[in-house]
Short mmCIF file of the C-alpha atoms (twelve columns), coordinates in Angstrom:
data_MODEL
# 
_entry.id   MODEL 
# 
loop_
_atom_site.group_PDB 
_atom_site.id 
_atom_site.type_symbol 
_atom_site.label_atom_id 
_atom_site.label_alt_id 
_atom_site.label_comp_id 
_atom_site.label_asym_id 
_atom_site.label_seq_id 
_atom_site.Cartn_x 
_atom_site.Cartn_y 
_atom_site.Cartn_z 
_atom_site.pdbx_PDB_model_num 
ATOM 1   C CA . MET A 1   -0.082  -0.008 0.064   1 
ATOM 2   C CA . ASN A 2   1.342   3.299  -1.055  1 
ATOM 3   C CA . LYS A 3   2.083   6.279  1.345   1 
ATOM 4   C CA . GLN A 4   -0.560  8.931  1.626   1 
ATOM 5   C CA . ALA A 5   0.006   12.839 1.021   1 
ATOM 6   C CA . VAL A 6   -2.280  15.799 1.151   1 
ATOM 7   C CA . VAL A 7   -1.613  18.033 -1.876  1 
ATOM 8   C CA . LEU A 8   -2.777  21.722 -2.097  1 
ATOM 9   C CA . CYS A 9   -4.582  21.772 -5.357  1 
ATOM 10  C CA . SER A 10  -5.109  25.291 -6.700  1 
ATOM 11  C CA . GLY A 11  -5.431  23.941 -10.452 1 
ATOM 12  C CA . GLY A 12  -2.378  25.967 -11.474 1 
ATOM 13  C CA . LEU A 13  0.857   25.087 -13.065 1 
ATOM 14  C CA . ASP A 14  2.896   24.603 -9.926  1 
ATOM 15  C CA . SER A 15  0.315   22.781 -7.622  1 
ATOM 16  C CA . ALA A 16  -0.201  20.277 -10.636 1 
ATOM 17  C CA . THR A 17  3.598   19.766 -10.780 1 
ATOM 18  C CA . VAL A 18  3.742   19.052 -7.248  1 
ATOM 19  C CA . ALA A 19  0.853   16.743 -7.593  1 
ATOM 20  C CA . ALA A 20  3.007   14.919 -10.177 1 
ATOM 21  C CA . ILE A 21  6.108   14.998 -7.995  1 
ATOM 22  C CA . ALA A 22  4.235   13.454 -5.167  1 
ATOM 23  C CA . LYS A 23  2.864   10.630 -7.413  1 
ATOM 24  C CA . GLU A 24  6.552   10.066 -8.729  1 
ATOM 25  C CA . SER A 25  7.475   9.737  -5.016  1 
ATOM 26  C CA . GLY A 26  5.026   6.725  -4.260  1 
ATOM 27  C CA . PHE A 27  2.429   8.764  -2.701  1 
ATOM 28  C CA . ASP A 28  -1.393  8.392  -3.322  1 
ATOM 29  C CA . ILE A 29  -2.806  11.786 -3.029  1 
ATOM 30  C CA . TYR A 30  -5.576  13.658 -1.421  1 
ATOM 31  C CA . CYS A 31  -6.293  17.008 -3.123  1 
ATOM 32  C CA . LEU A 32  -7.245  20.219 -1.301  1 
ATOM 33  C CA . THR A 33  -8.919  23.126 -2.956  1 
ATOM 34  C CA . PHE A 34  -10.004 26.553 -1.739  1 
ATOM 35  C CA . ASP A 35  -13.020 28.536 -2.910  1 
ATOM 36  C CA . TYR A 36  -12.573 32.021 -1.418  1 
ATOM 37  C CA . GLY A 37  -14.444 33.918 -4.068  1 
ATOM 38  C CA . GLN A 38  -11.404 34.462 -6.381  1 
ATOM 39  C CA . ARG A 39  -11.582 36.436 -9.478  1 
ATOM 40  C CA . HIS A 40  -10.186 33.576 -11.324 1 
ATOM 41  C CA . ARG A 41  -12.635 30.920 -10.153 1 
ATOM 42  C CA . LYS A 42  -11.876 29.021 -13.252 1 
ATOM 43  C CA . GLU A 43  -9.032  27.440 -11.478 1 
ATOM 44  C CA . ILE A 44  -11.449 25.501 -9.336  1 
ATOM 45  C CA . GLU A 45  -12.369 23.679 -12.492 1 
ATOM 46  C CA . SER A 46  -8.891  22.891 -13.367 1 
ATOM 47  C CA . ALA A 47  -8.352  21.695 -9.771  1 
ATOM 48  C CA . ARG A 48  -10.983 19.201 -10.335 1 
ATOM 49  C CA . ALA A 49  -9.303  17.990 -13.635 1 
ATOM 50  C CA . VAL A 50  -5.993  17.710 -11.884 1 
ATOM 51  C CA . ALA A 51  -7.441  15.693 -8.947  1 
ATOM 52  C CA . ARG A 52  -9.002  13.207 -11.823 1 
ATOM 53  C CA . PHE A 53  -5.711  13.261 -13.771 1 
ATOM 54  C CA . PHE A 54  -4.039  11.915 -10.563 1 
ATOM 55  C CA . ASN A 55  -6.748  9.535  -9.476  1 
ATOM 56  C CA . ALA A 56  -6.881  11.268 -6.082  1 
ATOM 57  C CA . LEU A 57  -8.178  9.229  -3.270  1 
ATOM 58  C CA . GLU A 58  -10.404 12.148 -2.382  1 
ATOM 59  C CA . HIS A 59  -10.812 15.813 -3.495  1 
ATOM 60  C CA . VAL A 60  -12.280 18.363 -0.988  1 
ATOM 61  C CA . ILE A 61  -12.976 21.743 -1.923  1 
ATOM 62  C CA . ILE A 62  -13.244 24.204 1.115   1 
ATOM 63  C CA . LYS A 63  -15.429 27.344 0.828   1 
ATOM 64  C CA . ILE A 64  -14.085 30.377 2.537   1 
ATOM 65  C CA . ASP A 65  -16.023 33.462 3.175   1 
ATOM 66  C CA . PRO A 66  -14.622 35.838 0.674   1 
ATOM 67  C CA . SER A 67  -15.277 38.703 2.881   1 
ATOM 68  C CA . LEU A 68  -12.549 37.805 4.836   1 
ATOM 69  C CA . PHE A 69  -10.120 38.910 2.332   1 
ATOM 70  C CA . LYS A 70  -10.110 42.679 1.948   1 
ATOM 71  C CA . LYS A 71  -7.955  44.879 -0.559  1 
ATOM 72  C CA . SER A 72  -6.830  42.041 -3.027  1 
ATOM 73  C CA . SER A 73  -7.574  42.505 -6.671  1 
ATOM 74  C CA . LEU A 74  -8.447  38.600 -6.675  1 
ATOM 75  C CA . THR A 75  -11.133 39.120 -4.260  1 
ATOM 76  C CA . ASP A 76  -12.075 42.821 -4.424  1 
ATOM 77  C CA . ASP A 77  -13.094 45.415 -7.172  1 
ATOM 78  C CA . ILE A 78  -9.376  46.268 -7.626  1 
ATOM 79  C CA . PRO A 79  -7.977  46.095 -11.144 1 
ATOM 80  C CA . VAL A 80  -5.434  43.228 -11.831 1 
ATOM 81  C CA . PRO A 81  -2.272  44.858 -13.035 1 
ATOM 82  C CA . LYS A 82  -1.273  44.161 -16.521 1 
ATOM 83  C CA . ASP A 83  1.667   46.355 -17.504 1 
ATOM 84  C CA . GLY A 84  4.291   43.982 -16.100 1 
ATOM 85  C CA . ALA A 85  5.992   46.939 -14.155 1 
ATOM 86  C CA . PHE A 86  4.658   46.469 -10.588 1 
ATOM 87  C CA . PHE A 87  7.454   46.672 -7.855  1 
ATOM 88  C CA . GLY A 88  6.884   45.432 -4.397  1 
ATOM 89  C CA . ILE A 89  4.017   43.185 -3.263  1 
ATOM 90  C CA . PRO A 90  1.322   43.358 -5.924  1 
ATOM 91  C CA . PRO A 91  -2.367  43.997 -5.476  1 
ATOM 92  C CA . THR A 92  -3.054  40.264 -6.227  1 
ATOM 93  C CA . TYR A 93  -1.523  39.376 -2.895  1 
ATOM 94  C CA . VAL A 94  -4.514  37.687 -0.765  1 
ATOM 95  C CA . PRO A 95  -3.953  38.237 3.085   1 
ATOM 96  C CA . ALA A 96  -2.251  35.455 4.539   1 
ATOM 97  C CA . ARG A 97  -3.622  33.017 2.158   1 
ATOM 98  C CA . ASN A 98  -1.092  30.355 2.319   1 
ATOM 99  C CA . LEU A 99  -1.024  30.576 6.133   1 
ATOM 100 C CA . LEU A 100 -4.774  29.480 6.218   1 
ATOM 101 C CA . PHE A 101 -4.491  26.998 3.469   1 
ATOM 102 C CA . ILE A 102 -1.616  25.177 4.855   1 
ATOM 103 C CA . SER A 103 -3.224  25.218 8.316   1 
ATOM 104 C CA . PHE A 104 -6.187  23.353 6.754   1 
ATOM 105 C CA . GLY A 105 -3.850  21.085 4.782   1 
ATOM 106 C CA . VAL A 106 -2.133  20.302 8.180   1 
ATOM 107 C CA . ALA A 107 -5.610  19.542 9.775   1 
ATOM 108 C CA . TRP A 108 -6.609  17.342 7.048   1 
ATOM 109 C CA . SER A 109 -3.301  15.389 6.883   1 
ATOM 110 C CA . GLU A 110 -3.598  14.593 10.624  1 
ATOM 111 C CA . SER A 111 -7.160  13.681 10.274  1 
ATOM 112 C CA . VAL A 112 -6.585  11.032 7.495   1 
ATOM 113 C CA . GLY A 113 -3.161  9.694  8.944   1 
ATOM 114 C CA . SER A 114 -1.065  11.436 6.538   1 
ATOM 115 C CA . ARG A 115 2.165   12.677 7.506   1 
ATOM 116 C CA . ASP A 116 3.116   14.515 4.157   1 
ATOM 117 C CA . LEU A 117 1.737   17.530 2.765   1 
ATOM 118 C CA . PHE A 118 2.818   19.232 -0.624  1 
ATOM 119 C CA . ILE A 119 2.483   22.844 -1.595  1 
ATOM 120 C CA . GLY A 120 3.655   24.446 -5.023  1 
ATOM 121 C CA . VAL A 121 5.308   27.458 -3.568  1 
ATOM 122 C CA . ASN A 122 7.856   29.116 -5.755  1 
ATOM 123 C CA . ALA A 123 10.198  31.870 -4.581  1 
ATOM 124 C CA . VAL A 124 12.369  32.249 -7.938  1 
ATOM 125 C CA . ASP A 125 9.914   33.048 -10.771 1 
ATOM 126 C CA . TYR A 126 7.003   34.379 -8.736  1 
ATOM 127 C CA . SER A 127 5.118   37.681 -7.617  1 
ATOM 128 C CA . GLY A 128 6.800   38.555 -4.658  1 
ATOM 129 C CA . TYR A 129 4.183   37.180 -2.124  1 
ATOM 130 C CA . PRO A 130 5.916   36.811 1.579   1 
ATOM 131 C CA . ASP A 131 3.854   33.569 2.045   1 
ATOM 132 C CA . CYS A 132 5.847   31.832 -0.727  1 
ATOM 133 C CA . ARG A 133 9.279   32.387 0.765   1 
ATOM 134 C CA . PRO A 134 11.439  29.461 2.167   1 
ATOM 135 C CA . GLN A 135 11.452  31.360 5.648   1 
ATOM 136 C CA . PHE A 136 7.699   31.182 5.636   1 
ATOM 137 C CA . ILE A 137 7.648   27.464 5.075   1 
ATOM 138 C CA . GLU A 138 10.148  26.753 7.580   1 
ATOM 139 C CA . ALA A 139 8.374   28.757 10.091  1 
ATOM 140 C CA . ILE A 140 5.146   26.954 9.528   1 
ATOM 141 C CA . GLN A 141 6.755   23.806 9.640   1 
ATOM 142 C CA . THR A 142 7.718   24.337 13.136  1 
ATOM 143 C CA . ALA A 143 4.254   25.502 14.004  1 
ATOM 144 C CA . ALA A 144 2.787   22.210 12.453  1 
ATOM 145 C CA . GLU A 145 5.007   20.297 14.885  1 
ATOM 146 C CA . LEU A 146 4.302   22.463 17.809  1 
ATOM 147 C CA . GLY A 147 0.374   22.705 17.289  1 
ATOM 148 C CA . THR A 148 -0.507  18.936 16.429  1 
ATOM 149 C CA . LYS A 149 -1.077  15.875 18.283  1 
ATOM 150 C CA . CYS A 150 0.978   13.688 16.010  1 
ATOM 151 C CA . GLY A 151 3.937   16.418 16.191  1 
ATOM 152 C CA . ASP A 152 3.766   16.371 20.004  1 
ATOM 153 C CA . GLU A 153 4.003   12.529 19.879  1 
ATOM 154 C CA . GLY A 154 7.400   12.591 17.653  1 
ATOM 155 C CA . ASP A 155 5.409   11.867 14.447  1 
ATOM 156 C CA . PRO A 156 5.321   15.178 12.740  1 
ATOM 157 C CA . ILE A 157 3.615   16.354 9.411   1 
ATOM 158 C CA . THR A 158 6.342   17.068 7.076   1 
ATOM 159 C CA . ILE A 159 5.422   20.323 4.701   1 
ATOM 160 C CA . HIS A 160 7.021   19.508 1.101   1 
ATOM 161 C CA . ALA A 161 7.866   22.555 -1.002  1 
ATOM 162 C CA . PRO A 162 9.914   20.822 -3.735  1 
ATOM 163 C CA . LEU A 163 9.635   24.019 -6.310  1 
ATOM 164 C CA . SER A 164 10.769  26.578 -3.768  1 
ATOM 165 C CA . GLY A 165 14.273  27.162 -5.430  1 
ATOM 166 C CA . MET A 166 13.377  26.088 -9.069  1 
ATOM 167 C CA . SER A 167 12.705  28.600 -12.045 1 
ATOM 168 C CA . LYS A 168 9.406   28.518 -13.590 1 
ATOM 169 C CA . SER A 169 11.100  26.831 -16.856 1 
ATOM 170 C CA . ASP A 170 12.664  24.120 -14.776 1 
ATOM 171 C CA . ILE A 171 9.234   23.477 -13.026 1 
ATOM 172 C CA . ILE A 172 7.692   22.859 -16.493 1 
ATOM 173 C CA . LYS A 173 10.338  20.771 -17.611 1 
ATOM 174 C CA . LYS A 174 10.259  18.724 -14.461 1 
ATOM 175 C CA . GLY A 175 6.227   18.432 -14.949 1 
ATOM 176 C CA . VAL A 176 6.875   17.321 -18.660 1 
ATOM 177 C CA . SER A 177 9.271   14.705 -17.622 1 
ATOM 178 C CA . LEU A 178 6.581   13.206 -15.395 1 
ATOM 179 C CA . LYS A 179 4.010   13.288 -18.145 1 
ATOM 180 C CA . MET A 180 1.964   16.264 -16.672 1 
ATOM 181 C CA . ASP A 181 -0.674  17.623 -19.012 1 
ATOM 182 C CA . TYR A 182 -0.610  21.453 -18.552 1 
ATOM 183 C CA . SER A 183 -3.622  21.701 -20.924 1 
ATOM 184 C CA . ILE A 184 -5.784  21.068 -17.912 1 
ATOM 185 C CA . THR A 185 -4.184  23.649 -15.702 1 
ATOM 186 C CA . HIS A 186 -5.036  27.568 -15.146 1 
ATOM 187 C CA . SER A 187 -2.805  30.258 -14.166 1 
ATOM 188 C CA . CYS A 188 -4.440  33.555 -15.162 1 
ATOM 189 C CA . TYR A 189 -5.667  36.124 -12.627 1 
ATOM 190 C CA . ASP A 190 -8.133  37.651 -14.827 1 
ATOM 191 C CA . PRO A 191 -9.824  35.304 -17.411 1 
ATOM 192 C CA . THR A 192 -11.991 36.530 -20.035 1 
ATOM 193 C CA . PRO A 193 -15.824 35.737 -19.474 1 
ATOM 194 C CA . GLU A 194 -15.235 32.610 -21.919 1 
ATOM 195 C CA . GLY A 195 -12.543 31.421 -19.638 1 
ATOM 196 C CA . LEU A 196 -9.459  32.487 -21.808 1 
ATOM 197 C CA . SER A 197 -6.239  33.484 -20.155 1 
ATOM 198 C CA . CYS A 198 -5.626  37.199 -20.354 1 
ATOM 199 C CA . GLY A 199 -1.935  36.977 -21.245 1 
ATOM 200 C CA . LEU A 200 -1.159  40.097 -19.791 1 
ATOM 201 C CA . CYS A 201 -1.356  39.780 -15.909 1 
ATOM 202 C CA . ASP A 202 1.631   38.889 -13.879 1 
ATOM 203 C CA . SER A 203 0.867   35.110 -13.686 1 
ATOM 204 C CA . CYS A 204 0.247   34.873 -17.383 1 
ATOM 205 C CA . ARG A 205 3.436   36.735 -18.277 1 
ATOM 206 C CA . ILE A 206 5.591   34.634 -15.773 1 
ATOM 207 C CA . ARG A 207 3.987   31.282 -17.280 1 
ATOM 208 C CA . LEU A 208 4.431   32.324 -21.037 1 
ATOM 209 C CA . LYS A 209 8.097   33.371 -20.354 1 
ATOM 210 C CA . ALA A 210 8.906   29.995 -18.824 1 
ATOM 211 C CA . PHE A 211 7.149   27.979 -21.732 1 
ATOM 212 C CA . GLN A 212 9.317   30.052 -24.110 1 
ATOM 213 C CA . GLU A 213 12.625  29.808 -22.100 1 
ATOM 214 C CA . SER A 214 11.834  25.905 -21.783 1 
ATOM 215 C CA . GLY A 215 11.416  25.538 -25.504 1 
ATOM 216 C CA . LEU A 216 8.059   23.967 -24.992 1 
ATOM 217 C CA . HIS A 217 4.752   24.860 -26.364 1 
ATOM 218 C CA . ASP A 218 2.162   26.298 -23.656 1 
ATOM 219 C CA . PRO A 219 -1.182  24.388 -24.545 1 
ATOM 220 C CA . LEU A 220 -3.549  27.113 -23.283 1 
ATOM 221 C CA . VAL A 221 -5.238  29.671 -25.354 1 
ATOM 222 C CA . TYR A 222 -4.627  33.410 -24.641 1 
ATOM 223 C CA . ALA A 223 -6.817  36.339 -25.385 1 
ATOM 224 C CA . SER A 224 -3.704  38.534 -25.790 1 
ATOM 225 C CA . HIS A 225 -0.388  37.138 -26.536 1 
# 
């Protein structure tokens, strides 16, 4: 019987690659997705597709009241930057999002008896979110060990962030080597009403650049590219 792991599955490129890495490592996976009223709700459909792709043992979608998240262009009526020239933490930052998501993931891991939690945070080609940095993952790993029964008993949950130090193009190459189908993923922060990726937001720009650098074709269709 394979080991079991919980994978935080947004439906994006990174989380799908992390799911592929978990499967390659011999884990059967539980997929955990969050519906927090995000502008790019199409990613939830992609998360369902990724969970099916990897034959997840279970896929749970947790609904979080979007009124919890203020002053983010992913949850509020604030434009998503599309000029590619934003410096500092962008308005697409959602307050403490990964802190909440990992906490839910740790809780579910302990509940189902898994001691491994995978998350696709990346601190190389990313938008500058503070909750994607290695220091944050190290700190919440300590909190998970101190704040759980299994941690207190010497059997802690390990938080895996295998993409943390990888470039986006290397992430794509890794996923392709593991037969990941990136056509089922979604990265755009502000898709069209028809569900097409805008091609201009930070996430689209990073993704397109990475596919170009990797010498591979991005299977998504873009409204502007």
